Amino acid sequence: IGTKVSKPFMDDELGKERPFAGKVKAYDPKEKVYMIVYEDGDAEELYEDEVEEILRDKKKKGNSKKQRTSTKSKEHNTLSDAEELYEGEVEEIRSDKKKKGDNKKQRTSSKSKEHNTLPLLTGTLSYSEEDGLRRHVIRGTWTYGDSSPQSFGLVRDLSPDEDLKVLPMGGVFHGSFVYEYPVGTSKLKMSDIVKESNVKLSFYPKEGDRNSFSVKAKGTNRFGVFKLHGTATKKKTDSGDPSSYTVRLRKKYVTSNSPVPSTPQREIGDAKKAKNNGSQGEAAVPGDENGKLPPPSKMYPTGVICLRGQFFRSRVRGGDDTNGIVQNIEGLWAPSLETILANSENTNGLCNEFQYQLEFIIGDEDPRESSDDTTPRPRSGSFRGWFNIDGNKIKEQNISINFRDNSEGHYNIEGIGVNAFGRYKITGTLASDGVVTIFRHYFPPPDP
């Protein structure tokens, strides 16, 4: 506290950078940031490694600054002897200085605001031999603004010749984080797992502190390429075991990808055909008007809500001796197909159950529905069903689903529906083994 610093900022008036003097006024042990107040009253927050970098630059420039100051002092004295400023000129100089100060406040305020709104990752770096795998692991939570904490993890697999207990050690990590986001037109939110790959972490020892390191990294996820910067500080333990470090990192995306794929462009009219067929249903559509079968529907590994389950039928006999059939689709749904495939047993609780049903009646003489038919053609129509979310069962009615033959000998799925989240379009496939994969593409809310 009280240490003097000097930091360059772009001067809009001069069109170039110039140094601004400041002083360390406060330290936040929770956030581990220093408050720097500059001579014009402006302030910004910096991490310890950022402050140390400023001080190193100041020390390097110290000797040359002394020479410049000596020369400048002589020039000033000569100027004082040679000319006298009028009062109006003095006020003009003060006015220019005030304008430059206001510009600097805006620049610094924007930079400080940007820094504080970057996602913050807080966790622990440690080593692990769980399940016989030698790894360095960073686990913790991340927040963005006022968002609630969500979990993240980064893992590095060690080679046989690397010492497990040597921490920290740079290298290529991989991992994931939980991402919560709103869906459709409702205020409800869902959680998904976003995988991260090729995260190259580097640790740099801090001068004069053997227990602290600056951390820098670069990696990739479905949102784009990102950079990490922050600190790793050795945890104090009674046993003296150097097995863990407290890690605090800020994340900034340097390139950006759209997190949600665009809605497929097939006309909604195809989906409405199923609705017009009525609740009794019709057999799968064999192809388009030209008899040409379309390719299998596109799969969306991430970014689109996915329902994946099993297609099956059960027979019931009505009171008037009519044959009834219940067509079922049951399984799990999650914010992405990738999440379902990685957690088929739902060990992380990110998947929930769902069920769709279509009931219709046929006569015993109907050749399409024989009692020994093990691979019946699916019926299109208006389904009803439900899905679970946060322990609540959300009911759905009039889910229009249309089955179409595709070029691979299976079925494409098209449809349209509405629920508490908003209106959505359906795409997907029904495979020969009865596995159904459905994607819900929510329509954006209408413009206000």
Coordinates of C-alpha atoms in Angstrom, one line a residue:
I1 CA 0.0 0.0 0.0
G2 CA 1.3 3.4 -0.9
T3 CA 3.7 2.2 -3.7
K4 CA 3.9 4.6 -6.5
V5 CA 3.3 3.4 -10.1
S6 CA 3.3 4.8 -13.6
K7 CA 1.2 3.3 -16.4
P8 CA 0.9 4.4 -20.0
F9 CA -2.5 5.2 -21.5
M10 CA -3.5 6.4 -25.0
D11 CA -3.9 10.1 -25.0
D12 CA -6.6 11.0 -27.6
E13 CA -5.4 14.6 -27.7
L14 CA -1.8 13.7 -28.5
G15 CA -2.6 10.6 -30.6
K16 CA -0.1 8.5 -28.6
E17 CA 0.5 6.9 -25.3
R18 CA 1.9 8.8 -22.3
P19 CA 2.5 7.7 -18.7
F20 CA 0.1 8.6 -15.8
A21 CA 1.4 8.5 -12.2
G22 CA -0.6 6.6 -9.6
K23 CA -0.4 5.0 -6.2
V24 CA -1.5 1.7 -4.7
K25 CA -4.4 2.7 -2.3
A26 CA -6.0 -0.6 -1.3
Y27 CA -5.8 -4.4 -1.5
D28 CA -8.8 -6.8 -1.7
P29 CA -7.6 -10.2 -0.2
K30 CA -10.8 -11.9 -1.3
E31 CA -10.5 -10.9 -5.0
K32 CA -6.7 -10.6 -4.7
V33 CA -6.6 -7.4 -6.6
Y34 CA -5.0 -4.0 -5.9
M35 CA -6.8 -0.7 -6.3
I36 CA -4.6 1.9 -8.1
V37 CA -5.6 5.5 -7.9
Y38 CA -4.1 7.9 -10.4
E39 CA -3.2 11.5 -9.9
D40 CA -6.4 12.7 -11.6
G41 CA -8.6 10.7 -9.2
D42 CA -9.2 7.8 -11.6
A43 CA -8.8 4.2 -10.4
E44 CA -8.5 0.7 -11.7
E45 CA -8.1 -2.8 -10.2
L46 CA -5.1 -4.9 -11.1
Y47 CA -3.8 -8.4 -10.2
E48 CA -0.5 -8.7 -8.3
D49 CA 1.4 -9.9 -11.4
E50 CA 0.1 -6.9 -13.4
V51 CA 1.3 -4.5 -10.6
E52 CA 4.7 -6.2 -10.5
E53 CA 5.0 -5.8 -14.3
I54 CA 4.3 -2.1 -14.0
L55 CA 7.0 -1.7 -11.3
R56 CA 9.6 -3.6 -13.3
D57 CA 9.0 -1.3 -16.3
K58 CA 9.3 1.7 -14.0
K59 CA 12.6 0.5 -12.6
K60 CA 14.0 -0.1 -16.1
K61 CA 13.1 3.4 -17.1
G62 CA 14.4 5.0 -13.9
N63 CA 17.9 5.9 -15.0
S64 CA 16.9 7.3 -18.3
K65 CA 14.1 9.2 -16.6
K66 CA 16.6 10.9 -14.3
Q67 CA 18.5 12.1 -17.4
R68 CA 15.4 13.4 -19.0
T69 CA 14.3 15.1 -15.8
S70 CA 17.6 16.9 -15.5
T71 CA 17.4 18.1 -19.1
K72 CA 13.8 19.1 -18.7
S73 CA 14.5 21.0 -15.6
K74 CA 17.1 23.1 -17.4
E75 CA 14.8 23.7 -20.2
H76 CA 12.1 24.8 -17.8
N77 CA 14.3 27.3 -16.0
T78 CA 15.4 28.8 -19.4
L79 CA 11.8 29.1 -20.4
S80 CA 10.8 30.7 -17.2
D81 CA 13.5 33.3 -17.6
A82 CA 12.6 33.9 -21.3
E83 CA 8.8 34.3 -21.3
E84 CA 5.8 35.1 -19.1
L85 CA 2.4 33.5 -19.5
Y86 CA -0.7 35.6 -19.6
E87 CA -3.7 34.5 -17.3
G88 CA -5.8 33.4 -20.3
E89 CA -3.0 31.1 -21.5
V90 CA -2.7 29.5 -18.1
E91 CA -6.4 28.8 -18.0
E92 CA -6.1 27.3 -21.5
I93 CA -3.4 24.9 -20.3
R94 CA -5.5 23.9 -17.3
S95 CA -8.5 23.3 -19.5
D96 CA -6.5 21.1 -21.9
K97 CA -5.2 19.1 -18.9
K98 CA -8.7 18.6 -17.6
K99 CA -9.9 17.4 -21.0
K100 CA -7.1 14.9 -21.2
G101 CA -7.9 13.7 -17.6
D102 CA -11.5 13.1 -18.5
N103 CA -10.5 11.1 -21.6
K104 CA -8.2 9.0 -19.4
K105 CA -11.0 8.4 -16.9
Q106 CA -13.3 7.1 -19.7
R107 CA -10.6 4.8 -21.1
T108 CA -9.6 3.4 -17.7
S109 CA -13.1 3.0 -16.5
S110 CA -14.0 1.0 -19.6
K111 CA -10.9 -1.2 -19.3
S112 CA -11.6 -1.8 -15.5
K113 CA -15.3 -2.6 -16.3
E114 CA -14.3 -5.0 -19.0
H115 CA -11.8 -6.8 -16.7
N116 CA -14.4 -7.1 -13.9
T117 CA -17.1 -8.5 -16.2
L118 CA -14.9 -11.2 -17.7
P119 CA -15.8 -14.8 -16.5
L120 CA -14.0 -15.6 -13.2
L121 CA -12.8 -19.1 -12.6
T122 CA -11.9 -20.0 -9.0
G123 CA -10.6 -23.5 -8.1
T124 CA -7.9 -25.8 -6.8
L125 CA -5.0 -27.3 -8.7
S126 CA -4.0 -30.7 -7.4
Y127 CA -2.7 -34.1 -8.5
S128 CA -4.7 -37.2 -8.6
E129 CA -4.2 -41.0 -9.0
E130 CA -7.9 -41.9 -9.1
D131 CA -8.7 -45.0 -11.0
G132 CA -5.0 -45.5 -11.7
L133 CA -4.8 -42.4 -13.9
R134 CA -2.0 -40.0 -13.1
R135 CA -3.4 -36.5 -13.6
H136 CA -3.1 -32.8 -12.7
V137 CA -6.5 -31.5 -12.1
I138 CA -8.1 -28.0 -11.7
R139 CA -11.6 -28.1 -10.3
G140 CA -13.8 -25.3 -9.1
T141 CA -16.6 -22.9 -10.0
W142 CA -17.0 -20.0 -12.4
T143 CA -19.1 -16.9 -12.3
Y144 CA -20.0 -14.2 -14.8
G145 CA -21.3 -10.9 -13.4
D146 CA -24.1 -11.7 -11.0
S147 CA -24.6 -15.3 -12.2
S148 CA -24.7 -18.1 -9.7
P149 CA -21.6 -20.3 -9.4
Q150 CA -21.3 -23.2 -11.9
S151 CA -18.7 -26.0 -11.9
F152 CA -15.7 -26.4 -14.2
G153 CA -12.8 -28.7 -14.5
L154 CA -9.5 -29.0 -16.4
V155 CA -7.4 -32.2 -16.6
R156 CA -3.9 -33.0 -17.8
D157 CA -2.8 -36.6 -18.2
L158 CA 0.8 -37.1 -17.2
S159 CA 3.3 -39.2 -19.1
P160 CA 5.1 -42.0 -17.2
D161 CA 8.3 -40.1 -16.8
E162 CA 6.6 -37.0 -15.3
D163 CA 6.6 -36.5 -11.5
L164 CA 3.0 -36.6 -10.3
K165 CA 3.7 -34.4 -7.2
V166 CA 5.5 -31.6 -9.0
L167 CA 3.1 -28.7 -9.1
P168 CA 2.4 -26.5 -10.9
M169 CA 3.4 -27.9 -14.3
G170 CA 2.5 -26.5 -17.6
G171 CA 1.0 -28.5 -20.5
V172 CA -2.1 -29.2 -22.5
F173 CA -5.3 -29.7 -20.5
H174 CA -8.8 -30.7 -21.5
G175 CA -12.1 -30.4 -19.6
S176 CA -15.5 -28.9 -19.5
F177 CA -17.8 -26.4 -17.7
V178 CA -21.5 -26.2 -16.9
Y179 CA -23.3 -23.5 -18.9
E180 CA -26.7 -22.2 -17.8
Y181 CA -28.8 -20.4 -20.4
P182 CA -32.4 -19.3 -21.1
V183 CA -34.5 -21.1 -23.7
G184 CA -37.3 -19.9 -25.9
T185 CA -39.5 -17.1 -24.8
S186 CA -39.7 -18.1 -21.1
K187 CA -37.6 -17.0 -18.1
L188 CA -36.7 -20.6 -17.3
K189 CA -33.1 -21.7 -17.7
M190 CA -31.3 -24.9 -18.6
S191 CA -27.8 -26.3 -17.9
D192 CA -25.5 -27.9 -20.4
I193 CA -21.9 -29.2 -20.4
V194 CA -19.5 -27.4 -22.7
K195 CA -16.3 -29.4 -23.5
E196 CA -12.9 -27.6 -23.8
S197 CA -9.9 -28.9 -25.6
N198 CA -6.2 -28.1 -26.3
V199 CA -6.1 -25.7 -23.3
K200 CA -2.3 -24.9 -23.1
L201 CA -1.5 -23.7 -19.6
S202 CA 1.8 -22.0 -18.6
F203 CA 2.9 -21.1 -15.1
Y204 CA 5.5 -18.3 -14.5
P205 CA 7.2 -17.9 -11.1
K206 CA 6.6 -14.5 -9.5
E207 CA 9.8 -12.7 -8.6
G208 CA 10.5 -12.8 -4.9
D209 CA 7.6 -15.2 -4.1
R210 CA 8.3 -18.9 -4.5
N211 CA 4.8 -19.9 -3.7
S212 CA 3.0 -17.8 -6.3
F213 CA 2.8 -18.1 -10.1
S214 CA 1.3 -16.1 -12.9
V215 CA -0.9 -18.3 -15.1
K216 CA -1.6 -17.8 -18.8
A217 CA -3.5 -20.2 -21.2
K218 CA -5.2 -20.5 -24.5
G219 CA -7.9 -23.0 -25.5
T220 CA -11.0 -23.8 -27.6
N221 CA -14.6 -24.7 -27.0
R222 CA -17.8 -24.4 -29.0
F223 CA -18.0 -20.7 -28.3
G224 CA -14.7 -19.9 -29.8
V225 CA -11.0 -19.5 -28.9
F226 CA -10.3 -18.1 -25.5
K227 CA -7.5 -16.9 -23.3
L228 CA -7.0 -17.3 -19.5
H229 CA -4.9 -15.2 -17.2
G230 CA -4.6 -15.1 -13.4
T231 CA -2.7 -16.5 -10.5
A232 CA -1.9 -19.8 -8.8
T233 CA -1.0 -19.6 -5.1
K234 CA 0.3 -22.4 -2.9
K235 CA -2.2 -23.5 -0.2
K236 CA -0.9 -23.4 3.4
T237 CA -1.3 -26.8 5.1
D238 CA -0.4 -28.0 8.5
S239 CA 1.4 -31.0 7.0
G240 CA 3.4 -28.9 4.6
D241 CA 2.2 -31.0 1.7
P242 CA 2.7 -29.0 -1.5
S243 CA -0.2 -30.9 -3.2
S244 CA -2.5 -28.0 -4.1
Y245 CA -2.7 -24.5 -5.3
T246 CA -5.5 -21.9 -5.2
V247 CA -6.2 -20.8 -8.8
R248 CA -8.0 -17.7 -9.9
L249 CA -8.4 -17.1 -13.7
R250 CA -10.2 -14.6 -15.9
K251 CA -11.5 -15.8 -19.3
K252 CA -11.6 -13.7 -22.5
Y253 CA -12.8 -14.9 -25.9
V254 CA -10.5 -13.8 -28.7
T255 CA -12.7 -15.3 -31.5
S256 CA -16.4 -16.1 -31.2
N257 CA -18.6 -18.8 -32.6
S258 CA -22.4 -18.9 -32.5
P259 CA -23.3 -21.2 -29.6
V260 CA -26.6 -22.3 -31.1
P261 CA -26.8 -23.7 -34.6
S262 CA -29.4 -22.0 -36.9
T263 CA -32.8 -23.6 -37.2
P264 CA -33.0 -25.9 -40.3
Q265 CA -34.5 -24.2 -43.2
R266 CA -37.1 -26.8 -44.3
E267 CA -40.5 -25.2 -44.5
I268 CA -42.7 -25.5 -41.5
G269 CA -45.5 -26.6 -43.8
D270 CA -44.1 -30.2 -43.8
A271 CA -44.5 -30.2 -40.0
K272 CA -48.0 -29.0 -40.2
K273 CA -49.0 -32.0 -42.4
A274 CA -48.7 -34.2 -39.3
K275 CA -51.0 -32.0 -37.3
N276 CA -53.6 -32.1 -40.1
N277 CA -53.6 -35.9 -40.0
G278 CA -55.4 -35.9 -36.7
S279 CA -54.8 -37.9 -33.5
Q280 CA -55.5 -41.2 -35.3
G281 CA -52.3 -40.8 -37.3
E282 CA -51.2 -41.9 -40.7
A283 CA -48.4 -44.2 -41.8
A284 CA -44.9 -42.8 -42.5
V285 CA -44.6 -40.6 -45.6
P286 CA -42.6 -42.6 -48.2
G287 CA -40.8 -39.7 -49.9
D288 CA -41.2 -36.4 -51.6
E289 CA -43.4 -35.6 -54.7
N290 CA -40.8 -37.0 -57.1
G291 CA -40.4 -40.2 -55.1
K292 CA -36.8 -39.3 -54.1
L293 CA -35.9 -40.1 -50.6
P294 CA -34.1 -37.4 -48.5
P295 CA -30.9 -38.1 -46.6
P296 CA -31.0 -38.6 -42.8
S297 CA -31.8 -35.5 -40.9
K298 CA -28.8 -33.4 -39.6
M299 CA -27.5 -34.3 -36.2
Y300 CA -26.6 -31.4 -33.7
P301 CA -24.0 -32.6 -31.1
T302 CA -24.3 -29.3 -29.2
G303 CA -26.3 -26.2 -29.0
V304 CA -29.8 -27.7 -29.5
I305 CA -32.0 -29.4 -27.0
C306 CA -32.1 -33.1 -27.6
L307 CA -34.5 -35.9 -26.7
R308 CA -33.2 -39.5 -27.2
G309 CA -35.1 -42.6 -26.4
Q310 CA -36.7 -45.8 -27.7
F311 CA -39.7 -46.2 -30.0
F312 CA -42.1 -49.1 -29.2
R313 CA -45.7 -50.1 -29.3
S314 CA -48.2 -51.7 -27.0
R315 CA -51.7 -53.1 -27.9
V316 CA -54.9 -52.5 -26.0
R317 CA -58.4 -53.7 -26.7
G318 CA -61.3 -51.3 -26.3
G319 CA -64.7 -52.1 -24.8
D320 CA -66.2 -52.4 -28.3
D321 CA -63.6 -55.1 -29.2
T322 CA -61.6 -52.6 -31.3
N323 CA -57.8 -53.0 -31.5
G324 CA -56.0 -50.0 -30.0
I325 CA -52.3 -49.2 -30.3
V326 CA -50.3 -46.9 -28.2
Q327 CA -47.2 -45.7 -29.9
N328 CA -44.5 -44.7 -27.4
I329 CA -41.3 -42.7 -27.4
E330 CA -39.5 -42.8 -24.0
G331 CA -36.0 -41.8 -22.9
L332 CA -33.9 -38.9 -21.7
W333 CA -33.6 -35.3 -22.8
A334 CA -30.8 -32.8 -22.2
P335 CA -29.6 -29.4 -23.5
S336 CA -27.5 -31.3 -26.1
L337 CA -27.0 -34.7 -27.7
E338 CA -23.4 -34.7 -26.5
T339 CA -24.6 -34.5 -22.9
I340 CA -26.9 -37.5 -23.3
L341 CA -24.2 -39.7 -25.0
A342 CA -21.7 -38.8 -22.3
N343 CA -24.1 -39.5 -19.4
S344 CA -26.4 -42.4 -20.5
E345 CA -26.9 -43.3 -16.9
N346 CA -27.5 -39.6 -15.9
T347 CA -24.8 -39.7 -13.2
N348 CA -24.4 -35.9 -13.2
G349 CA -28.1 -35.2 -13.1
L350 CA -28.1 -33.1 -16.3
C351 CA -30.5 -35.4 -18.1
N352 CA -34.3 -35.8 -17.4
E353 CA -37.0 -38.3 -18.5
F354 CA -39.6 -37.6 -21.2
Q355 CA -42.4 -39.5 -22.9
Y356 CA -44.4 -39.1 -26.1
Q357 CA -47.5 -41.1 -26.9
L358 CA -49.9 -41.5 -29.9
E359 CA -53.0 -43.6 -29.5
F360 CA -55.0 -44.9 -32.5
I361 CA -57.5 -47.7 -33.4
I362 CA -57.2 -50.1 -36.3
G363 CA -59.4 -53.0 -37.5
D364 CA -58.2 -56.6 -37.3
E365 CA -58.2 -56.7 -41.0
D366 CA -55.8 -53.8 -41.5
P367 CA -52.8 -55.4 -43.2
R368 CA -50.4 -52.7 -42.0
E369 CA -50.8 -53.7 -38.3
S370 CA -50.5 -57.5 -38.0
S371 CA -50.1 -59.0 -34.6
D372 CA -46.7 -60.5 -35.5
D373 CA -45.3 -57.3 -37.0
T374 CA -42.0 -56.8 -35.2
T375 CA -40.9 -53.7 -37.1
P376 CA -44.2 -51.7 -37.7
R377 CA -44.1 -48.6 -39.7
P378 CA -44.4 -45.5 -37.3
R379 CA -47.6 -43.5 -37.4
S380 CA -47.5 -39.7 -37.8
G381 CA -50.0 -37.6 -35.9
S382 CA -50.6 -35.5 -32.9
F383 CA -48.8 -36.8 -29.9
R384 CA -49.2 -36.0 -26.2
G385 CA -46.5 -36.3 -23.5
W386 CA -44.5 -34.8 -20.7
F387 CA -40.9 -34.1 -19.7
N388 CA -39.3 -33.6 -16.3
I389 CA -37.3 -30.5 -15.3
D390 CA -36.1 -29.6 -11.8
G391 CA -38.4 -32.3 -10.3
N392 CA -41.5 -31.0 -12.1
K393 CA -43.4 -32.8 -14.8
I394 CA -44.3 -30.5 -17.7
K395 CA -47.2 -31.7 -19.8
E396 CA -47.4 -31.2 -23.5
Q397 CA -50.3 -31.6 -25.9
N398 CA -50.7 -31.6 -29.7
I399 CA -47.1 -32.3 -30.5
S400 CA -47.3 -32.8 -34.3
I401 CA -44.8 -35.4 -35.5
N402 CA -44.3 -36.6 -39.0
F403 CA -42.2 -39.7 -40.0
R404 CA -40.7 -39.8 -43.5
D405 CA -38.7 -42.5 -45.1
N406 CA -35.0 -41.5 -45.8
S407 CA -32.4 -42.7 -48.1
E408 CA -30.7 -44.9 -45.4
G409 CA -33.7 -47.1 -45.0
H410 CA -34.8 -45.4 -41.7
Y411 CA -37.1 -42.5 -40.9
N412 CA -36.6 -38.7 -40.6
I413 CA -38.7 -36.9 -38.0
E414 CA -40.3 -33.5 -38.6
G415 CA -42.8 -31.6 -36.5
I416 CA -43.8 -28.6 -34.5
G417 CA -44.9 -28.0 -30.8
V418 CA -45.3 -25.6 -28.0
N419 CA -44.7 -25.7 -24.2
A420 CA -43.8 -23.4 -21.3
F421 CA -40.5 -22.5 -23.0
G422 CA -42.2 -21.3 -26.3
R423 CA -42.8 -22.6 -29.8
Y424 CA -40.4 -25.0 -31.4
K425 CA -39.7 -27.0 -34.5
I426 CA -38.8 -30.7 -34.4
T427 CA -36.2 -32.5 -36.5
G428 CA -34.5 -35.9 -36.0
T429 CA -34.4 -39.6 -36.9
L430 CA -35.8 -43.0 -36.1
A431 CA -33.2 -45.7 -36.6
S432 CA -33.8 -49.3 -37.5
D433 CA -33.1 -50.4 -33.9
G434 CA -35.9 -48.2 -32.7
V435 CA -33.6 -45.4 -31.3
V436 CA -35.2 -42.0 -31.7
T437 CA -33.2 -38.8 -31.7
I438 CA -35.2 -35.6 -31.7
F439 CA -34.0 -32.0 -31.7
R440 CA -36.1 -29.1 -30.5
H441 CA -35.3 -25.8 -32.3
Y442 CA -37.0 -23.0 -30.3
F443 CA -38.2 -20.0 -32.3
P444 CA -36.8 -16.7 -31.0
P445 CA -39.3 -14.4 -29.2
P446 CA -41.1 -11.9 -31.3
D447 CA -39.7 -8.4 -31.6
P448 CA -41.2 -6.0 -29.0

